[in-house]
Tab-separated table of C-alpha atoms in Angstrom:
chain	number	residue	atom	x	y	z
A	1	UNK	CA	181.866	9.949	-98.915
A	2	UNK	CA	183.279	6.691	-100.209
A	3	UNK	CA	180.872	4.003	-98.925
A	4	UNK	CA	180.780	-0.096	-98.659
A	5	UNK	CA	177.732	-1.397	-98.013
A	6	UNK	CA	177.293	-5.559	-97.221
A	7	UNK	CA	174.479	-7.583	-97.150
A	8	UNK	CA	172.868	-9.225	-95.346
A	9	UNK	CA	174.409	-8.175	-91.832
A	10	UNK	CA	173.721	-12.013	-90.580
A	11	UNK	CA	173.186	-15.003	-91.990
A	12	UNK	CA	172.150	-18.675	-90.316
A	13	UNK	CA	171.962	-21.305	-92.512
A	14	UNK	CA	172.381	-25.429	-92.287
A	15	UNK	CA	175.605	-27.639	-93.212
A	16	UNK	CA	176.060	-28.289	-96.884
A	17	UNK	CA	173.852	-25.583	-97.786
A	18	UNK	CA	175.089	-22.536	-100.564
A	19	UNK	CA	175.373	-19.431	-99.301
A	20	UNK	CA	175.831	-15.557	-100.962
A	21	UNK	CA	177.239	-12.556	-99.499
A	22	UNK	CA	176.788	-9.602	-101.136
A	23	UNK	CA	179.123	-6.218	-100.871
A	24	UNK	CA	178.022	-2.896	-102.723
A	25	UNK	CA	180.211	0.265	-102.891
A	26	UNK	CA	180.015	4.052	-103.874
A	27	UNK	CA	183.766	4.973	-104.474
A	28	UNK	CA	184.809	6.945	-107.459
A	29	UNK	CA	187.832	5.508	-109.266
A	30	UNK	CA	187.525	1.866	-108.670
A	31	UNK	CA	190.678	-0.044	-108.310
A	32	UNK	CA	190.500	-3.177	-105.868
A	33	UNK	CA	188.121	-5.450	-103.938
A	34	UNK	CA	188.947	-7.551	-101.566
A	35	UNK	CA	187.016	-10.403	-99.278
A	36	UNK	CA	188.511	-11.334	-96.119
A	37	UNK	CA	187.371	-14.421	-93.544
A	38	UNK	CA	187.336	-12.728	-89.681
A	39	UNK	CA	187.101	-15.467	-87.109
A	40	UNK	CA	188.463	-14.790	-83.868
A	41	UNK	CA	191.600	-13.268	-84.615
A	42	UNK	CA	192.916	-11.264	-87.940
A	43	UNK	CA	190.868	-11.282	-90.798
A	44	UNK	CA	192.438	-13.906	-93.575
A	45	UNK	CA	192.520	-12.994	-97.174
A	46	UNK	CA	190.554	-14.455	-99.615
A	47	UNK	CA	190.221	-12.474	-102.962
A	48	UNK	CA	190.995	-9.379	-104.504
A	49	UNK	CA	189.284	-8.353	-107.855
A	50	UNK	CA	190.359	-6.011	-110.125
A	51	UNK	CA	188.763	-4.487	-113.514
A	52	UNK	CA	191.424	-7.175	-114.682
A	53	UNK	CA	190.386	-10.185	-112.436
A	54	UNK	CA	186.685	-9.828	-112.189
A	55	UNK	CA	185.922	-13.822	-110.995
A	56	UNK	CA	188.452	-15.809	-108.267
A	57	UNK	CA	187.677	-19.057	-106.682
A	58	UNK	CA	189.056	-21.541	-104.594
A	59	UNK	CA	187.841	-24.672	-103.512
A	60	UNK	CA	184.166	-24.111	-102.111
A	61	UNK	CA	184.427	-20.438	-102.748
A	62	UNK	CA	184.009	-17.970	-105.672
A	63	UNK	CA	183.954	-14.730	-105.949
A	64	UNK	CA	182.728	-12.045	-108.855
A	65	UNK	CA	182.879	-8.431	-109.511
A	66	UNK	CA	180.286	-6.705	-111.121
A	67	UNK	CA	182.213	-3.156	-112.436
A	68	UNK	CA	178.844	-1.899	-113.823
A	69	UNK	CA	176.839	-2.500	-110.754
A	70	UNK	CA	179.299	-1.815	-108.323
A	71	UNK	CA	179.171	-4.703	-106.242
A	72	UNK	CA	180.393	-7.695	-105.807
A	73	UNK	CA	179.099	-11.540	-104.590
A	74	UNK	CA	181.385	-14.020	-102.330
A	75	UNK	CA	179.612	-17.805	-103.052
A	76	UNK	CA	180.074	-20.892	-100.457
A	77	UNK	CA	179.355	-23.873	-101.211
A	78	UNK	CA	178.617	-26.976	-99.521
A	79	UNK	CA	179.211	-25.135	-96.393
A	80	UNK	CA	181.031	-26.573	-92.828
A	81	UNK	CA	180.465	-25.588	-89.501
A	82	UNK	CA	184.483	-23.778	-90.067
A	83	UNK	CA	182.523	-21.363	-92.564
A	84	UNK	CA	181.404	-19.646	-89.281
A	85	UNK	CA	182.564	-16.126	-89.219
A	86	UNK	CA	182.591	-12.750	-90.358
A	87	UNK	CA	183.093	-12.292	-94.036
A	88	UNK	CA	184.357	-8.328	-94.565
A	89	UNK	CA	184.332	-6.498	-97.911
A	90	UNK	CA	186.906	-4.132	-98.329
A	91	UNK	CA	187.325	-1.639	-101.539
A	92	UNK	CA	190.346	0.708	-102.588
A	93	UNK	CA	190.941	3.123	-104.925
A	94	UNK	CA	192.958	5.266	-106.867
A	95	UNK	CA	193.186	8.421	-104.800
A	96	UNK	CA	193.498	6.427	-101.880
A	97	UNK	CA	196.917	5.452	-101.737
A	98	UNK	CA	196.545	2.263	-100.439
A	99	UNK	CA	193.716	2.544	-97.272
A	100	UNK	CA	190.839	0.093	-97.643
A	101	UNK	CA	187.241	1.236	-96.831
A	102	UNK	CA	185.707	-1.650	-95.192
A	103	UNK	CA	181.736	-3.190	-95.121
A	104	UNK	CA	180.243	-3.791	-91.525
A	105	UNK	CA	180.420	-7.146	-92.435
A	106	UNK	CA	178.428	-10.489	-92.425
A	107	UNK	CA	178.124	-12.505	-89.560
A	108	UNK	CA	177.560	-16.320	-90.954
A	109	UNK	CA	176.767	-18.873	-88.824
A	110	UNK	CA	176.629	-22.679	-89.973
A	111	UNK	CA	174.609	-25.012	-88.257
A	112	UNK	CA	175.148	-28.829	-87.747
B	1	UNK	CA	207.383	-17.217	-93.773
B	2	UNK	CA	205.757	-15.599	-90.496
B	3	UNK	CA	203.064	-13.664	-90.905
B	4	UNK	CA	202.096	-10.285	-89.670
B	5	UNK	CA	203.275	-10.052	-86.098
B	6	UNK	CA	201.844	-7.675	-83.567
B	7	UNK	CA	202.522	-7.307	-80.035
B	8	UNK	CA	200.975	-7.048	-77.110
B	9	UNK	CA	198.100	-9.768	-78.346
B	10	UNK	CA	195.913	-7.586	-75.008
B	11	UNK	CA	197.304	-4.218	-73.098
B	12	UNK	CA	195.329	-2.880	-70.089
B	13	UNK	CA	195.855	0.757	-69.538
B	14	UNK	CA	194.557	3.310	-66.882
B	15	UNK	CA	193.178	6.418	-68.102
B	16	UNK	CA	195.915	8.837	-68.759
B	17	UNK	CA	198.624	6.499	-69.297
B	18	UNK	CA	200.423	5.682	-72.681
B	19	UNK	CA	199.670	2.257	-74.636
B	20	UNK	CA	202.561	1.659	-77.084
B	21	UNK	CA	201.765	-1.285	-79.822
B	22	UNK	CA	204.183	-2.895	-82.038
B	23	UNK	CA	203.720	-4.468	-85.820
B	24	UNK	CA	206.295	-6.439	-87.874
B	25	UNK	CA	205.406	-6.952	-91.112
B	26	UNK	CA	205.490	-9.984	-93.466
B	27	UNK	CA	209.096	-10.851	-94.609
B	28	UNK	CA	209.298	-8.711	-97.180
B	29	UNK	CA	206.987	-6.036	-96.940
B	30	UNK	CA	207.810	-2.370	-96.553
B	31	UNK	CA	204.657	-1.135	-96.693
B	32	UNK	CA	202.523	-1.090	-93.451
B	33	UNK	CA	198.809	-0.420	-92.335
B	34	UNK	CA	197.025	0.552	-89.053
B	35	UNK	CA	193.166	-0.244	-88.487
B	36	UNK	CA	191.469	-0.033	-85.585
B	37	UNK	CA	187.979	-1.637	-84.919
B	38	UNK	CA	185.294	-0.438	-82.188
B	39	UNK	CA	183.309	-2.661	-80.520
B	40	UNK	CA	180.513	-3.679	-82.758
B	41	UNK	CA	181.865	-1.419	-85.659
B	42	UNK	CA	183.639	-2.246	-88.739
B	43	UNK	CA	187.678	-1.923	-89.747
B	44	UNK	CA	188.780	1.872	-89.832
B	45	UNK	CA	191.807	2.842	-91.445
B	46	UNK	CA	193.889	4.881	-89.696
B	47	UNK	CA	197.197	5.385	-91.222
B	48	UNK	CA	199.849	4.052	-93.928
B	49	UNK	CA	203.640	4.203	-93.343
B	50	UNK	CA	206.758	3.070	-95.415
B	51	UNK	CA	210.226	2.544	-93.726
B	52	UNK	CA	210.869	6.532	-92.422
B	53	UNK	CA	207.511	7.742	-94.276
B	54	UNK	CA	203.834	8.745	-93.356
B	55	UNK	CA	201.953	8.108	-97.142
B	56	UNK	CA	198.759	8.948	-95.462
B	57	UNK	CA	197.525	9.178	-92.224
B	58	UNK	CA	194.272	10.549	-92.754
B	59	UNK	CA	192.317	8.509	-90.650
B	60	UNK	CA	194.602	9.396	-86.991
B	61	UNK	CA	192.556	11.038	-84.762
B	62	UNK	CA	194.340	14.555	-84.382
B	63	UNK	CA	195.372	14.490	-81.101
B	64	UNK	CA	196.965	12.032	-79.193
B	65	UNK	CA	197.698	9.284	-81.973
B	66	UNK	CA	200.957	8.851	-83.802
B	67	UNK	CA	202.586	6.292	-85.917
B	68	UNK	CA	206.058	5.284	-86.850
B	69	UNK	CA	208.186	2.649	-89.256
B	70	UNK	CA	211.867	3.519	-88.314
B	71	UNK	CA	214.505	2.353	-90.740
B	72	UNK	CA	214.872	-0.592	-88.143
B	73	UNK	CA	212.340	-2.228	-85.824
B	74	UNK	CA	208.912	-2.532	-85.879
B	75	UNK	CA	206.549	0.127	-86.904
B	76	UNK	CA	204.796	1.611	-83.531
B	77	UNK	CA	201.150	2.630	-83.177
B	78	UNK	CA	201.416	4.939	-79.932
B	79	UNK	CA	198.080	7.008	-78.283
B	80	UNK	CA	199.219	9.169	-75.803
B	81	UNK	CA	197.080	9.719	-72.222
B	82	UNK	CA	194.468	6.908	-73.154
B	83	UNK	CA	190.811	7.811	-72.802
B	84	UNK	CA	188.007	4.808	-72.322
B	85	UNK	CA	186.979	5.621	-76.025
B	86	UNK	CA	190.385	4.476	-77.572
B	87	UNK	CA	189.453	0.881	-76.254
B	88	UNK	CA	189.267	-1.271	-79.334
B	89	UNK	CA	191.162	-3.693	-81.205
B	90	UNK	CA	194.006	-2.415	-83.313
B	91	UNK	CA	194.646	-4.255	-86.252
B	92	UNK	CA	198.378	-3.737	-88.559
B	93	UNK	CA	198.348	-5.258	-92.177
B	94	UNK	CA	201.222	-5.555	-94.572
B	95	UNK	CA	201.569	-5.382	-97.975
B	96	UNK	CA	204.704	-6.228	-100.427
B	97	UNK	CA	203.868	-2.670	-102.619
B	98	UNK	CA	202.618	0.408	-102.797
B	99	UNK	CA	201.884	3.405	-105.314
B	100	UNK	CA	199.424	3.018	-107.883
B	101	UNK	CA	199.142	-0.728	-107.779
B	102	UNK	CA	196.597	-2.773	-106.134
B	103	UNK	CA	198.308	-5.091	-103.825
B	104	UNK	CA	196.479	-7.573	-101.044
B	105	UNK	CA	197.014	-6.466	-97.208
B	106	UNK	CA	198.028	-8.647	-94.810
B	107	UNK	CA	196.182	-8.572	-91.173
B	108	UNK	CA	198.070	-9.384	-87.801
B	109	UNK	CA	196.417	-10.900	-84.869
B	110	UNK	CA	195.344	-7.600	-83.552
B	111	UNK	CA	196.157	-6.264	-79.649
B	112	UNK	CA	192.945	-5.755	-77.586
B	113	UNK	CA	193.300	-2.505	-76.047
B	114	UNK	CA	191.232	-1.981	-72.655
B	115	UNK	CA	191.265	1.172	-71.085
B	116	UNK	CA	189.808	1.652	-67.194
């Protein structure tokens, strides 16, 4: 069964500190993953990676895809107390039309 | 450019009733996505339409669920005689394309439903 495994499930760290999520899948025939920011409401898209976009970033955060390991890291840096959320991993892949399998997630918390 | 729109943002039904929820997707998006998420579970997907077509709907519970995306309107998530387990929030994404591709999805705000 195709499988997306995050870690760690929660994270507390201090303002301006760097933080790394980390997302690990089993899927056979790779095609997309993508990071999304869940606060309250809908999660907000952040990345997708591809075999032909393996490294993204904006601003304070970066992203990489590691095809051989099958995983992938989402970096903050310098982080704000708005980092606070859920940060879900979501892969797809070629037989799957277009359904995402989705990570339980990683709860980050920023303190002041 | 709106975003994903969903309505009701929170339904209340009583057991046995029928809860009805409504996505419009991004302006130009034909391609349309329903998740659902349990309490203190992760995003499931449940099915994928296109304007008049099912593409997969292999994660709809086999009774009870059923999804539309009519030429015109909204697409419609609709669960028939509500039980306290379908309480969850139901999430609808968009995306401009389908097929073979890999395209980002688009999340709504979700409705809350509550069943008691």
């Amino acid at each position: 069964e195709d499988k997306v495994v995050q870690s760690p499930l929660s994270l507390v760290v201090h303002e301006g500190d760097t933080v790394t999520l980390n997302c690990s899948y089993e899927v056979t025939n790779f095609r997309s993953l993508l990071w999304y920011k869940q606060e309250k409401k809908a999660p907000t898209f952040l990345f997708m990676l591809t075999s032909s976009g393996i490294e993204k970033k904006s601003g304070r955060l970066s992203s990489i895809l590691d095809k051989k390991e099958l995983s992938s890291i989402l970096n903050i840096t310098a982080t704000q107390t708005g980092d606070s959320a859920i940060y879900l991993c979501a892969v797809n892949w070629v037989r799957g039309a277009q359904k995402l399998v989705f990570g339980q997630g990683t709860r980050l918390t920023i303190n002041p | 450019n709106a975003g994903v729109m969903q309505n009701p943002r929170h339904l209340v039904r009583r057991r046995g009733q029928e809860a009805r929820l409504r996505c419009s997707p991004m302006k130009g998006h034909s391609h349309v996505y329903w998740y659902r998420q349990l309490p203190e579970e992760g995003l499931k997907f449940m099915v994928y339409l296109q304007k008049e077509n099912i593409i997969d709907e292999s994660g709809m519970p086999k009774e009870r669920f059923s999804a539309e995306f009519p030429k015109e309107g909204p697409s419609i998530l609709r669960i028939q005689q509500v039980v306290r387990g379908d309480s969850a929030a139901y999430f609808c994404a968009s995306s401009s394309q389908g097929g073979t591709g890999a395209y980002e999805q688009y999340f709504g705000p979700g409705t809350r439903l509550t069943v008691t």
